[in-house]
Amino acid sequence: MSLKPARIESIDLLRGIVIVIMAIDHVRGYFHADKFLFDATDLTKTNEAIFFTRWITHFCAPTFVFLAGTSASMISQRKSKADLSKFLFTRGLWLVFMELTIINIGWFFNPTFSFFALGVIWALGISMIALAALIHLPQKLVLAIGLLIFFGHNLLDSISIEGNSPKAFAWAVMHVSKRFDFGHPNINAQYPVLPWIGIMALGYVAGGLYRKDFDQAKRKKYLLTIGVAAIVFFFIVRATNIYGDFSKWSMQSSTSFSLMSFINTTKYPPSLLYSLMTLGPALVFLSLMERPLGAWAKPLLHFGRVPMFFYILHIFLIHALVTVAMIF
């Protein structure tokens, strides 16, 4: 029997949209490397166009990770926990392997593997491995663990371990985005995994809304209510400047830059405010798009059904195109 869950078009559509957005950002990153080799959300160096081209991609990683948990829950409706746990564990290992090999080559075109970036596919794989263990717990406990990580991990922001020691590296892998110079290779722990594990756990619990016997109208209501609540909570907590993000916002020289400062939340690792800001609208979108879709959605649905294939393909394609552009 196949492990693939029944297709939910609203989920495929959302995946397809964020994949296209992701590709736009990666084009910006490669083709503007000479002029914008910096954080595009750095308000001292960026402009509105570059900022929002980068900012919109914040929706991609949380959506992928959350929906991966949702898909795991949908699989669980017809598979035993043992079978699902095995699938998540092996799938997670495979994603980590892909990140460190094929995807690494795609990003850097360096077959010597002198540099590794532990990116989104790494985080997705490690989160799946963690979920393989979490699913054996009662559903309410999985929810509690997910919420504890989601809302509480920013309490760890003040913890820092300096140097290139194994302890420092382990902590970076868990919660601090940091580069390590080990001579050969160098490693960028870009996506610390703890917050992503929390997001995937919540996605797994949310997958219960997609049970075959769950009323569609109730599902849409729950998705809309939770999504709107997350957005409202984001604005309230962000306005206080007290908790939820390492980076504080402030009034700037213009209205547009003040807005940019307000929504300029931390992705590495994903802060509470970053996650609220991105997953809230994603849940609202899922609620509103759970209806018959027109022909306009078909290309996006195709992308959403093969996200890993498109992810790998677009990295090699964009990198190849910019290499050719640099030659000519």
mmCIF file of C-alpha atoms in Angstrom, residues 22-224:
data_model
loop_
_atom_site.group_PDB
_atom_site.id
_atom_site.type_symbol
_atom_site.label_atom_id
_atom_site.label_comp_id
_atom_site.label_asym_id
_atom_site.label_seq_id
_atom_site.Cartn_x
_atom_site.Cartn_y
_atom_site.Cartn_z
ATOM 1 C CA MET A 22 11.382 30.806 -3.184
ATOM 2 C CA ALA A 23 12.705 30.588 -6.740
ATOM 3 C CA ILE A 24 12.306 34.356 -7.200
ATOM 4 C CA ASP A 25 14.393 34.993 -4.099
ATOM 5 C CA HIS A 26 17.116 32.601 -5.180
ATOM 6 C CA VAL A 27 17.309 34.351 -8.558
ATOM 7 C CA ARG A 28 17.760 37.631 -6.670
ATOM 8 C CA GLY A 29 20.425 36.092 -4.472
ATOM 9 C CA TYR A 30 22.494 34.733 -7.361
ATOM 10 C CA PHE A 31 22.112 37.520 -9.913
ATOM 11 C CA HIS A 32 22.583 40.347 -7.433
ATOM 12 C CA ALA A 33 25.507 38.738 -5.620
ATOM 13 C CA ASP A 34 27.934 41.405 -6.782
ATOM 14 C CA LYS A 35 25.831 44.302 -5.477
ATOM 15 C CA PHE A 36 23.777 42.769 -2.702
ATOM 16 C CA LEU A 37 26.144 40.314 -1.071
ATOM 17 C CA PHE A 38 24.561 40.991 2.309
ATOM 18 C CA ASP A 39 21.413 40.399 4.287
ATOM 19 C CA ALA A 40 18.696 41.864 2.060
ATOM 20 C CA THR A 41 16.685 42.712 5.172
ATOM 21 C CA ASP A 42 19.477 44.884 6.603
ATOM 22 C CA LEU A 43 17.681 48.239 6.744
ATOM 23 C CA THR A 44 20.956 50.170 6.608
ATOM 24 C CA LYS A 45 21.806 48.759 3.160
ATOM 25 C CA THR A 46 18.635 47.608 1.428
ATOM 26 C CA ASN A 47 15.701 49.291 -0.295
ATOM 27 C CA GLU A 48 11.982 48.535 -0.395
ATOM 28 C CA ALA A 49 12.090 46.378 -3.545
ATOM 29 C CA ILE A 50 14.990 44.208 -2.410
ATOM 30 C CA PHE A 51 13.644 43.960 1.148
ATOM 31 C CA PHE A 52 10.190 42.727 0.169
ATOM 32 C CA THR A 53 11.546 40.379 -2.493
ATOM 33 C CA ARG A 54 13.477 38.731 0.311
ATOM 34 C CA TRP A 55 10.849 39.145 3.039
ATOM 35 C CA ILE A 56 8.085 37.391 1.109
ATOM 36 C CA THR A 57 10.214 34.241 1.034
ATOM 37 C CA HIS A 58 9.979 34.004 4.821
ATOM 38 C CA PHE A 59 6.726 32.152 4.213
ATOM 39 C CA CYS A 60 8.479 29.287 2.420
ATOM 40 C CA ALA A 61 10.403 27.318 5.065
ATOM 41 C CA PRO A 62 7.709 27.390 7.807
ATOM 42 C CA THR A 63 5.092 26.334 5.265
ATOM 43 C CA PHE A 64 7.187 23.400 4.008
ATOM 44 C CA VAL A 65 7.996 22.170 7.509
ATOM 45 C CA PHE A 66 4.481 22.641 8.914
ATOM 46 C CA LEU A 67 2.845 20.902 5.941
ATOM 47 C CA ALA A 68 5.357 18.054 6.143
ATOM 48 C CA GLY A 69 4.001 17.401 9.630
ATOM 49 C CA THR A 70 0.441 17.669 8.307
ATOM 50 C CA SER A 71 1.200 15.142 5.561
ATOM 51 C CA ALA A 72 2.669 12.750 8.140
ATOM 52 C CA SER A 73 -0.576 12.954 10.104
ATOM 53 C CA MET A 74 -2.601 12.223 6.977
ATOM 54 C CA ILE A 75 -0.440 9.161 6.304
ATOM 55 C CA SER A 76 -1.083 7.981 9.876
ATOM 56 C CA GLN A 77 -4.774 7.594 9.085
ATOM 57 C CA ARG A 78 -4.050 4.387 7.192
ATOM 58 C CA LYS A 79 -0.625 3.323 8.479
ATOM 59 C CA SER A 80 0.473 1.998 11.819
ATOM 60 C CA LYS A 81 2.658 4.172 14.027
ATOM 61 C CA ALA A 82 5.504 1.720 13.569
ATOM 62 C CA ASP A 83 5.317 1.975 9.777
ATOM 63 C CA LEU A 84 4.961 5.757 9.862
ATOM 64 C CA SER A 85 7.836 6.115 12.315
ATOM 65 C CA LYS A 86 10.071 4.019 10.063
ATOM 66 C CA PHE A 87 9.068 6.062 7.027
ATOM 67 C CA LEU A 88 9.738 9.397 8.764
ATOM 68 C CA PHE A 89 13.084 8.213 10.089
ATOM 69 C CA THR A 90 14.363 6.894 6.756
ATOM 70 C CA ARG A 91 12.916 9.841 4.837
ATOM 71 C CA GLY A 92 14.585 12.226 7.264
ATOM 72 C CA LEU A 93 17.952 10.512 6.843
ATOM 73 C CA TRP A 94 17.551 10.636 3.074
ATOM 74 C CA LEU A 95 16.845 14.394 3.153
ATOM 75 C CA VAL A 96 19.909 15.021 5.327
ATOM 76 C CA PHE A 97 21.994 12.971 2.890
ATOM 77 C CA MET A 98 20.603 14.938 -0.058
ATOM 78 C CA GLU A 99 21.379 18.248 1.669
ATOM 79 C CA LEU A 100 24.984 17.257 2.275
ATOM 80 C CA THR A 101 25.595 15.865 -1.235
ATOM 81 C CA ILE A 102 23.440 16.699 -4.268
ATOM 82 C CA ILE A 103 21.997 19.957 -2.924
ATOM 83 C CA ASN A 104 25.421 21.046 -1.662
ATOM 84 C CA ILE A 105 26.845 20.620 -5.149
ATOM 85 C CA GLY A 106 23.923 22.531 -6.614
ATOM 86 C CA TRP A 107 24.468 25.512 -4.332
ATOM 87 C CA PHE A 108 28.249 25.760 -4.596
ATOM 88 C CA PHE A 109 29.361 23.737 -7.663
ATOM 89 C CA ASN A 110 32.230 22.508 -5.484
ATOM 90 C CA PRO A 111 32.760 18.719 -5.673
ATOM 91 C CA THR A 112 35.510 18.894 -3.021
ATOM 92 C CA PHE A 113 32.857 19.526 -0.343
ATOM 93 C CA SER A 114 34.988 22.099 1.460
ATOM 94 C CA PHE A 115 31.875 23.879 2.717
ATOM 95 C CA PHE A 116 28.533 22.614 4.013
ATOM 96 C CA ALA A 117 25.453 24.718 4.608
ATOM 97 C CA LEU A 118 22.965 23.004 6.902
ATOM 98 C CA GLY A 119 19.910 24.494 5.211
ATOM 99 C CA VAL A 120 16.186 24.007 4.989
ATOM 100 C CA ILE A 121 16.313 20.423 3.677
ATOM 101 C CA TRP A 122 18.629 19.531 6.561
ATOM 102 C CA ALA A 123 16.156 21.062 9.034
ATOM 103 C CA LEU A 124 13.267 19.266 7.356
ATOM 104 C CA GLY A 125 15.101 15.940 7.574
ATOM 105 C CA ILE A 126 16.126 16.303 11.223
ATOM 106 C CA SER A 127 12.584 17.397 12.121
ATOM 107 C CA MET A 128 11.206 14.277 10.452
ATOM 108 C CA ILE A 129 13.596 12.119 12.456
ATOM 109 C CA ALA A 130 12.421 13.840 15.649
ATOM 110 C CA LEU A 131 8.780 13.412 14.615
ATOM 111 C CA ALA A 132 9.422 9.703 14.077
ATOM 112 C CA ALA A 133 9.879 9.500 17.849
ATOM 113 C CA LEU A 134 7.215 12.044 18.846
ATOM 114 C CA ILE A 135 4.360 10.256 17.086
ATOM 115 C CA HIS A 136 4.559 7.434 19.636
ATOM 116 C CA LEU A 137 3.420 9.883 22.321
ATOM 117 C CA PRO A 138 -0.226 10.749 22.980
ATOM 118 C CA GLN A 139 -1.531 13.427 20.613
ATOM 119 C CA LYS A 140 -2.076 15.931 23.418
ATOM 120 C CA LEU A 141 1.519 15.511 24.566
ATOM 121 C CA VAL A 142 2.794 16.074 21.020
ATOM 122 C CA LEU A 143 0.703 19.260 20.952
ATOM 123 C CA ALA A 144 2.091 20.360 24.325
ATOM 124 C CA ILE A 145 5.689 19.746 23.223
ATOM 125 C CA GLY A 146 5.101 21.582 19.945
ATOM 126 C CA LEU A 147 3.568 24.584 21.716
ATOM 127 C CA LEU A 148 6.310 24.637 24.353
ATOM 128 C CA ILE A 149 9.013 24.781 21.682
ATOM 129 C CA PHE A 150 7.050 27.183 19.488
ATOM 130 C CA PHE A 151 6.351 29.739 22.211
ATOM 131 C CA GLY A 152 9.273 29.099 24.535
ATOM 132 C CA HIS A 153 12.437 28.558 22.521
ATOM 133 C CA ASN A 154 13.235 32.288 22.457
ATOM 134 C CA LEU A 155 13.943 32.009 26.175
ATOM 135 C CA LEU A 156 17.172 30.328 25.057
ATOM 136 C CA ASP A 157 18.337 33.296 22.974
ATOM 137 C CA SER A 158 20.763 34.518 25.622
ATOM 138 C CA ILE A 159 22.685 31.236 25.714
ATOM 139 C CA SER A 160 25.895 31.350 23.689
ATOM 140 C CA ILE A 161 28.793 28.911 23.493
ATOM 141 C CA GLU A 162 31.890 30.331 21.824
ATOM 142 C CA GLY A 163 34.564 28.559 19.845
ATOM 143 C CA ASN A 164 34.678 25.536 17.535
ATOM 144 C CA SER A 165 34.201 22.890 20.204
ATOM 145 C CA PRO A 166 31.785 19.968 19.752
ATOM 146 C CA LYS A 167 29.627 21.532 22.474
ATOM 147 C CA ALA A 168 29.447 24.835 20.606
ATOM 148 C CA PHE A 169 28.642 23.052 17.354
ATOM 149 C CA ALA A 170 25.907 20.945 18.990
ATOM 150 C CA TRP A 171 24.305 24.071 20.449
ATOM 151 C CA ALA A 172 24.476 25.851 17.089
ATOM 152 C CA VAL A 173 22.803 22.901 15.399
ATOM 153 C CA MET A 174 20.011 23.128 17.974
ATOM 154 C CA HIS A 175 19.414 26.856 18.376
ATOM 155 C CA VAL A 176 22.101 29.299 17.150
ATOM 156 C CA SER A 177 22.864 30.030 13.503
ATOM 157 C CA LYS A 178 26.664 30.064 13.321
ATOM 158 C CA ARG A 179 29.569 29.278 11.001
ATOM 159 C CA PHE A 180 32.330 26.904 12.045
ATOM 160 C CA ASP A 181 35.816 26.750 10.595
ATOM 161 C CA PHE A 182 37.047 23.200 10.922
ATOM 162 C CA GLY A 183 39.662 23.684 8.227
ATOM 163 C CA HIS A 184 38.138 21.170 5.844
ATOM 164 C CA PRO A 185 35.236 21.424 5.782
ATOM 165 C CA ASN A 186 33.716 24.709 6.943
ATOM 166 C CA ILE A 187 30.141 24.350 8.162
ATOM 167 C CA ASN A 188 27.365 26.906 8.361
ATOM 168 C CA ALA A 189 24.716 25.754 10.839
ATOM 169 C CA GLN A 190 22.203 27.980 9.075
ATOM 170 C CA TYR A 191 18.983 26.277 10.146
ATOM 171 C CA PRO A 192 19.117 25.373 13.879
ATOM 172 C CA VAL A 193 16.646 22.541 14.228
ATOM 173 C CA LEU A 194 14.886 22.991 17.588
ATOM 174 C CA PRO A 195 12.274 25.552 16.449
ATOM 175 C CA TRP A 196 11.619 23.614 13.248
ATOM 176 C CA ILE A 197 10.916 20.461 15.256
ATOM 177 C CA GLY A 198 8.262 22.425 17.149
ATOM 178 C CA ILE A 199 6.701 23.680 13.908
ATOM 179 C CA MET A 200 6.581 20.183 12.423
ATOM 180 C CA ALA A 201 5.036 18.790 15.612
ATOM 181 C CA LEU A 202 2.265 21.407 15.405
ATOM 182 C CA GLY A 203 1.776 20.595 11.738
ATOM 183 C CA TYR A 204 1.373 16.938 12.679
ATOM 184 C CA VAL A 205 -1.333 17.771 15.208
ATOM 185 C CA ALA A 206 -3.049 20.086 12.712
ATOM 186 C CA GLY A 207 -3.165 17.185 10.288
ATOM 187 C CA GLY A 208 -5.969 15.767 12.418
ATOM 188 C CA LEU A 209 -8.209 18.407 10.850
ATOM 189 C CA TYR A 210 -7.805 16.566 7.548
ATOM 190 C CA ARG A 211 -9.182 13.248 8.760
ATOM 191 C CA LYS A 212 -11.689 11.832 6.336
ATOM 192 C CA ASP A 213 -14.419 11.977 8.958
ATOM 193 C CA PHE A 214 -13.688 15.584 9.950
ATOM 194 C CA ASP A 215 -16.307 18.100 8.870
ATOM 195 C CA GLN A 216 -14.987 20.400 6.138
ATOM 196 C CA ALA A 217 -16.828 23.456 7.412
ATOM 197 C CA LYS A 218 -15.344 22.972 10.883
ATOM 198 C CA ARG A 219 -11.870 22.501 9.424
ATOM 199 C CA LYS A 220 -12.134 25.765 7.490
ATOM 200 C CA LYS A 221 -13.404 27.542 10.598
ATOM 201 C CA TYR A 222 -10.604 26.192 12.786
ATOM 202 C CA LEU A 223 -7.920 27.050 10.228
ATOM 203 C CA LEU A 224 -9.281 30.562 9.794
#
